[in-house]
Short mmCIF file of C-alpha atoms and ligand atoms in Angstrom, two decimals:
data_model
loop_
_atom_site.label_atom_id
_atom_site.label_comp_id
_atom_site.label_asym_id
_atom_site.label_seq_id
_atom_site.Cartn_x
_atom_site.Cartn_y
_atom_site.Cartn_z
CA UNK A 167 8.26 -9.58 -1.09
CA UNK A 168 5.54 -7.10 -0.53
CA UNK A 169 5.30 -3.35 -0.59
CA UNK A 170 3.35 -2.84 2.24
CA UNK A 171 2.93 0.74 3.86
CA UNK A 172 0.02 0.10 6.14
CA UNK A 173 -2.81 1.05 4.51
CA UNK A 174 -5.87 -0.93 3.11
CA UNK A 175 -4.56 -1.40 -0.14
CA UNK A 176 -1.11 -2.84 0.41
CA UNK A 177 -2.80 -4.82 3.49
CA UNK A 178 -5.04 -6.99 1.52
CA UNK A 179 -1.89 -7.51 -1.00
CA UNK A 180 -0.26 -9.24 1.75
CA UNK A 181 -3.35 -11.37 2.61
CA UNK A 182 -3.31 -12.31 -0.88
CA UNK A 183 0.39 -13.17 -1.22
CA UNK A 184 0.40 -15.41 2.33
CA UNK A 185 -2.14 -17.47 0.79
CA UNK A 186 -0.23 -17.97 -2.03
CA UNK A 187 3.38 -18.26 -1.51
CA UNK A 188 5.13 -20.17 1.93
CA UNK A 189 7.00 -17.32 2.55
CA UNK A 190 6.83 -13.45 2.19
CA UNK A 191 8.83 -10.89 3.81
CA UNK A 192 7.77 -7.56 3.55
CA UNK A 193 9.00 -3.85 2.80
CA UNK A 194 8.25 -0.24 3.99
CA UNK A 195 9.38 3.04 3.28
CA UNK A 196 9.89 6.19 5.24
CA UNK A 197 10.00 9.29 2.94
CA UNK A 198 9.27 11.82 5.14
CA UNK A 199 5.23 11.03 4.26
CA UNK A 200 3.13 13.45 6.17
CA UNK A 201 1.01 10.07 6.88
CA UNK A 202 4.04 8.57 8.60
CA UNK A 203 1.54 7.75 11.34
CA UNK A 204 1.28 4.55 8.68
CA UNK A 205 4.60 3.23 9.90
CA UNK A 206 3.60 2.36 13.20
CA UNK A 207 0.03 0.89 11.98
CA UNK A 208 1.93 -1.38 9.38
CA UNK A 209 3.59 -2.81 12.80
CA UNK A 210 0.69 -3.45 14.31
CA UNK A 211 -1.39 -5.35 10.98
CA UNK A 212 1.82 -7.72 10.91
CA UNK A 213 1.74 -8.47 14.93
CA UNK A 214 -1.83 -8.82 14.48
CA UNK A 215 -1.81 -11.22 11.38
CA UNK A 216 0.97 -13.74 13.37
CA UNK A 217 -0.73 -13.32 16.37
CA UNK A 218 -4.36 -13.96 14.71
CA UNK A 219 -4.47 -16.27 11.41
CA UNK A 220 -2.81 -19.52 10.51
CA UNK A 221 -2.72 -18.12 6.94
CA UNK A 222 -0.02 -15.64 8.19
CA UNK A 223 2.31 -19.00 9.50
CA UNK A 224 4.70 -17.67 6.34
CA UNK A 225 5.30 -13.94 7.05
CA UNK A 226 8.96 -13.61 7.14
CA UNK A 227 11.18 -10.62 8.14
CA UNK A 228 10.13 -7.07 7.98
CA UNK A 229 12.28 -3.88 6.48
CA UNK A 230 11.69 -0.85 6.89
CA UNK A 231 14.16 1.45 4.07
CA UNK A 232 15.24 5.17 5.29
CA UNK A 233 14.18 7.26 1.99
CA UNK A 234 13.76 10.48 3.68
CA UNK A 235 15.78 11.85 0.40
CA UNK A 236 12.36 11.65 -1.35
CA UNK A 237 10.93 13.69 0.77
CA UNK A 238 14.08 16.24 0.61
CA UNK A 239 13.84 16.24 -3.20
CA UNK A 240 9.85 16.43 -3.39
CA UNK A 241 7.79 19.27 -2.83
CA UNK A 242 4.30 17.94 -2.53
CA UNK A 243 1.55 17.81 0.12
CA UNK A 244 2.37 14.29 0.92
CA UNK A 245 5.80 15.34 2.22
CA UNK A 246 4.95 19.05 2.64
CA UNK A 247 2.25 20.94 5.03
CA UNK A 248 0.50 22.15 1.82
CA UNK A 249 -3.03 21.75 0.58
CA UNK A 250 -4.16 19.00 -1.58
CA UNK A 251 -5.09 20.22 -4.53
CA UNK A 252 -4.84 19.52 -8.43
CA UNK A 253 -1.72 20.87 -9.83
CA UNK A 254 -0.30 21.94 -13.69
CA UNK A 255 -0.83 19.22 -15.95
CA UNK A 256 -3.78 17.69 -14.30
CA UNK A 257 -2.45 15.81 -11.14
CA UNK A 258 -2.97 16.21 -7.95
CA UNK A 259 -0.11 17.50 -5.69
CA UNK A 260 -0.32 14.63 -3.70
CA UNK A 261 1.95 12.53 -6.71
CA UNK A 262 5.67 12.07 -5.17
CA UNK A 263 7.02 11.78 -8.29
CA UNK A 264 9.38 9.04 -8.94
CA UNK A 265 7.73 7.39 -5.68
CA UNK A 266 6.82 4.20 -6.67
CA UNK A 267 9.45 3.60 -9.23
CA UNK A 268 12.02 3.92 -6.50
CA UNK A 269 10.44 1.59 -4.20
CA UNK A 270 10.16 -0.84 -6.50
CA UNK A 271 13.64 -0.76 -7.44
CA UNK A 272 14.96 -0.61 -3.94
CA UNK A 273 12.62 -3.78 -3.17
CA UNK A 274 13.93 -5.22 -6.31
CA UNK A 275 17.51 -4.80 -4.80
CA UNK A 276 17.21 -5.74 -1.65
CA UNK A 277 15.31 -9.06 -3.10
CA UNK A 278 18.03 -9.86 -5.25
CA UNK A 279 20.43 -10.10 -1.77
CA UNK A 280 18.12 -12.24 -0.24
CA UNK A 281 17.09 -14.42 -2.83
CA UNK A 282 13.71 -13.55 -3.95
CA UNK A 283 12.34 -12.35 -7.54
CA UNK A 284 8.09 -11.75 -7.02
CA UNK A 285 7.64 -8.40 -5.94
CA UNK A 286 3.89 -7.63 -4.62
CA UNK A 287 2.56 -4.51 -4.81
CA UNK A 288 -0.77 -2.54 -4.52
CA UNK A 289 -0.85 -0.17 -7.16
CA UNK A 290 -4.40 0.24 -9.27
CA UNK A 291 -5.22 1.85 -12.24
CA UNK A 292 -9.15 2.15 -11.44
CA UNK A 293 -8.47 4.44 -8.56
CA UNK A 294 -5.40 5.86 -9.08
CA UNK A 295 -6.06 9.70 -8.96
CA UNK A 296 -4.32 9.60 -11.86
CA UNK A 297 -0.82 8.93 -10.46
CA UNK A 298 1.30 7.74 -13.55
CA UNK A 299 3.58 5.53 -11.59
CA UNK A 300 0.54 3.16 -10.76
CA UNK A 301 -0.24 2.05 -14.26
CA UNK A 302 0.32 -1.24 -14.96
CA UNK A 303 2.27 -0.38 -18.30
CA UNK A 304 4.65 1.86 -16.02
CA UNK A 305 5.10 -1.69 -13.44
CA UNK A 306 5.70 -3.89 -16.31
CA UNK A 307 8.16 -1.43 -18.22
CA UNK A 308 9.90 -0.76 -14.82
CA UNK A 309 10.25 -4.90 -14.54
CA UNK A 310 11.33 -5.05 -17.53
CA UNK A 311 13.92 -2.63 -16.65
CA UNK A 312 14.65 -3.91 -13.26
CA UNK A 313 15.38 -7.63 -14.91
CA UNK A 314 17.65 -6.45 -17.30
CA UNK A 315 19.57 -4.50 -15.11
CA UNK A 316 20.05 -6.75 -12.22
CA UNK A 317 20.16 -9.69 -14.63
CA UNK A 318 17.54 -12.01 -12.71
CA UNK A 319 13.97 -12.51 -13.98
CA UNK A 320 11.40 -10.41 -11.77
CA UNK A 321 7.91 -10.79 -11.39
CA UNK A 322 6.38 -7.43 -10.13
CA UNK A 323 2.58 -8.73 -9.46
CA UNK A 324 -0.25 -6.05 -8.53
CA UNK A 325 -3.62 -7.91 -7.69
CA UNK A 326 -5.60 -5.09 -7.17
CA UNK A 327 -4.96 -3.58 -10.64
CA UNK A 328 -8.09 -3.01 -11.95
CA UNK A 329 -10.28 -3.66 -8.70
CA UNK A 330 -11.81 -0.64 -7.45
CA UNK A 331 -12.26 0.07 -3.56
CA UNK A 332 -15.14 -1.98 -3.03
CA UNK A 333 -13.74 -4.63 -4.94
CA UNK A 334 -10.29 -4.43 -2.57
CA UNK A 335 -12.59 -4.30 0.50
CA UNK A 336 -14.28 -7.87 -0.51
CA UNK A 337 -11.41 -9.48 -1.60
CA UNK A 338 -10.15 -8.66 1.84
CA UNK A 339 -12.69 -10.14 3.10
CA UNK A 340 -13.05 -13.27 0.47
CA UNK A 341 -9.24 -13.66 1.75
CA UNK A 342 -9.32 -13.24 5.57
CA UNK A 343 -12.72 -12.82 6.98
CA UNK A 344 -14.85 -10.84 8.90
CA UNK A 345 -11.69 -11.03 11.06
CA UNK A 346 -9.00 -9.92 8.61
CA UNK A 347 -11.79 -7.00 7.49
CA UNK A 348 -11.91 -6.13 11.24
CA UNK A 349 -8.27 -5.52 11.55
CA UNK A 350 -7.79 -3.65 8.36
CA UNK A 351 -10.27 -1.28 9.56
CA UNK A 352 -8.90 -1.09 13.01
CA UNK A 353 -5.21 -0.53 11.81
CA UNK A 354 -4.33 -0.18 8.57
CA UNK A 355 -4.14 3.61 7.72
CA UNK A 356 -4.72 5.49 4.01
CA UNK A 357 -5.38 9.51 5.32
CA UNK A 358 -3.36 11.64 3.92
CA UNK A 359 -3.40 14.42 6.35
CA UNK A 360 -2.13 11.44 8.70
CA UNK A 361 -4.93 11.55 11.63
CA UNK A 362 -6.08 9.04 13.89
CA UNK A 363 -8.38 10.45 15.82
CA UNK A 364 -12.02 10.11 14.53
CA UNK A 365 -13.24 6.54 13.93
CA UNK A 366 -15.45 6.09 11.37
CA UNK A 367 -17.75 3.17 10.05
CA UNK A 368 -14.12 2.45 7.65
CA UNK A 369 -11.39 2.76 9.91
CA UNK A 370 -9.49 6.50 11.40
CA UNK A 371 -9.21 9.18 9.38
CA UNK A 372 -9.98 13.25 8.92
CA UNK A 373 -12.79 11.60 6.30
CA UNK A 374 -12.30 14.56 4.02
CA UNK A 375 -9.18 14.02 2.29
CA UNK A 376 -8.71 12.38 -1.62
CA UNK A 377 -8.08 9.36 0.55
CA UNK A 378 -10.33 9.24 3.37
CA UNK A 379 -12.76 9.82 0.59
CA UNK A 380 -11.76 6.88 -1.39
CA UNK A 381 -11.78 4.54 1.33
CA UNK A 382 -14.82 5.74 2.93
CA UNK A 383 -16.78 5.27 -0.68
CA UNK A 384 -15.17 1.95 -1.49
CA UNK A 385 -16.18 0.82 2.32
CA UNK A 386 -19.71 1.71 1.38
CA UNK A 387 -20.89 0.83 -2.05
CA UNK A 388 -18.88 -2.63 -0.83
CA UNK A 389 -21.76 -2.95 2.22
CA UNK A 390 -24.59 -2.04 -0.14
CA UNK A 391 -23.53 -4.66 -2.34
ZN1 LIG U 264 -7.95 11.93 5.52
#
């Protein structure tokens, strides 16, 4: 089962996984995300993936988990209209805390009813803003956790742990081809203001976000490479 939210990160996870596994079914979460524009794009990578390469034969069923309580419960400019900006302790007020931890749990549980135990997600340390809950000792402890407490052995696998963006954009490429590159760009979404409406050489985005940033760096030191 993958996390995938729609944007580059969690797209190429699911590249990766298809190629490895017969089949994967996949997981999204609506938290009242500012970006929630990403819901909709995440449809329209999976249509394009069955519709498009013979490496996608295995995707299974889709979910999509109500977790608008995060939202409720958070106040941070990924749920909020507030600025981005670096907060007490040194993080930026984009971290929804407890964010990850919950949807891996909830993927966990819903897993367990259906019969799966690999969880896929795209968290990375190299990039990470600093976001504590994309470490790969807080994945592993939280597996750890998870395995205990449901009493069922689960793998929680994160490929693009210590890739940077450049690296995620050619392994995206290395995976699915010019093609698959073409239709993250088009589709999958990472701004965290949530526009669409200016396409740039990476993909839509304001292109002056923590995010757009990101992408819009990784996208180029990967084409100077
Ligand atoms: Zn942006």
């Amino acid at each position: 089962m993958v996390l995938f939210s729609g944007g580059q990160d969690s797209a190429v996870c699911l590249a990766w996984a298809l190629q490895r596994y017969r089949m994967v079914e996949t997981i999204g979460f609506d938290y009242g995300q500012r970006h929630r524009v990403e819901l909709q794009c995440r449809l329209r990578i999976l249509s394009g993936l069955r519709d498009h390469f013979p490496w996608a034969a295995g995707l299974g069923e889709d979910h999509v988990i109500d977790l608008t309580v995060l939202g409720q419960i958070s106040a941070t400019s990924l749920t909020r209209d507030i600025a981005i900006e670096m907060a007490e302790g040194g993080l930026p007020n984009s971290f929804v805390p407890g964010r990850n931890l919950l949807f891996l749990t909830l993927a966990a549980a819903l897993a367990y009813r259906r019969g799966i135990t690999t969880l896929i997600g795209g968290m990375c340390e190299t990039d990470y803003s600093g976001y504590p809950d994309c470490r790969n000792e807080t994945i592993q402890a939280l597996a750890s956790a998870v395995s205990l407490g449901m009493d069922r052995k689960y793998a929680f696998l994160t490929p693009l742990m210590y890739l940077d963006k450049a690296a995620t954009w050619r392994l995206g490429e290395e995976l699915g081809g010019p093609a698959f590159t073409e239709l993250v760009r088009e589709h999958s979404h990472s701004c965290y203001m949530g526009v669409r409406e200016q396409r740039f050489i990476w993909g839509y985005g304001c292109g002056e976000c923590p995010a757009c940033q990101l992408r819009a760096r990784g996208y180029e030191a990967w084409r100077r490479q």
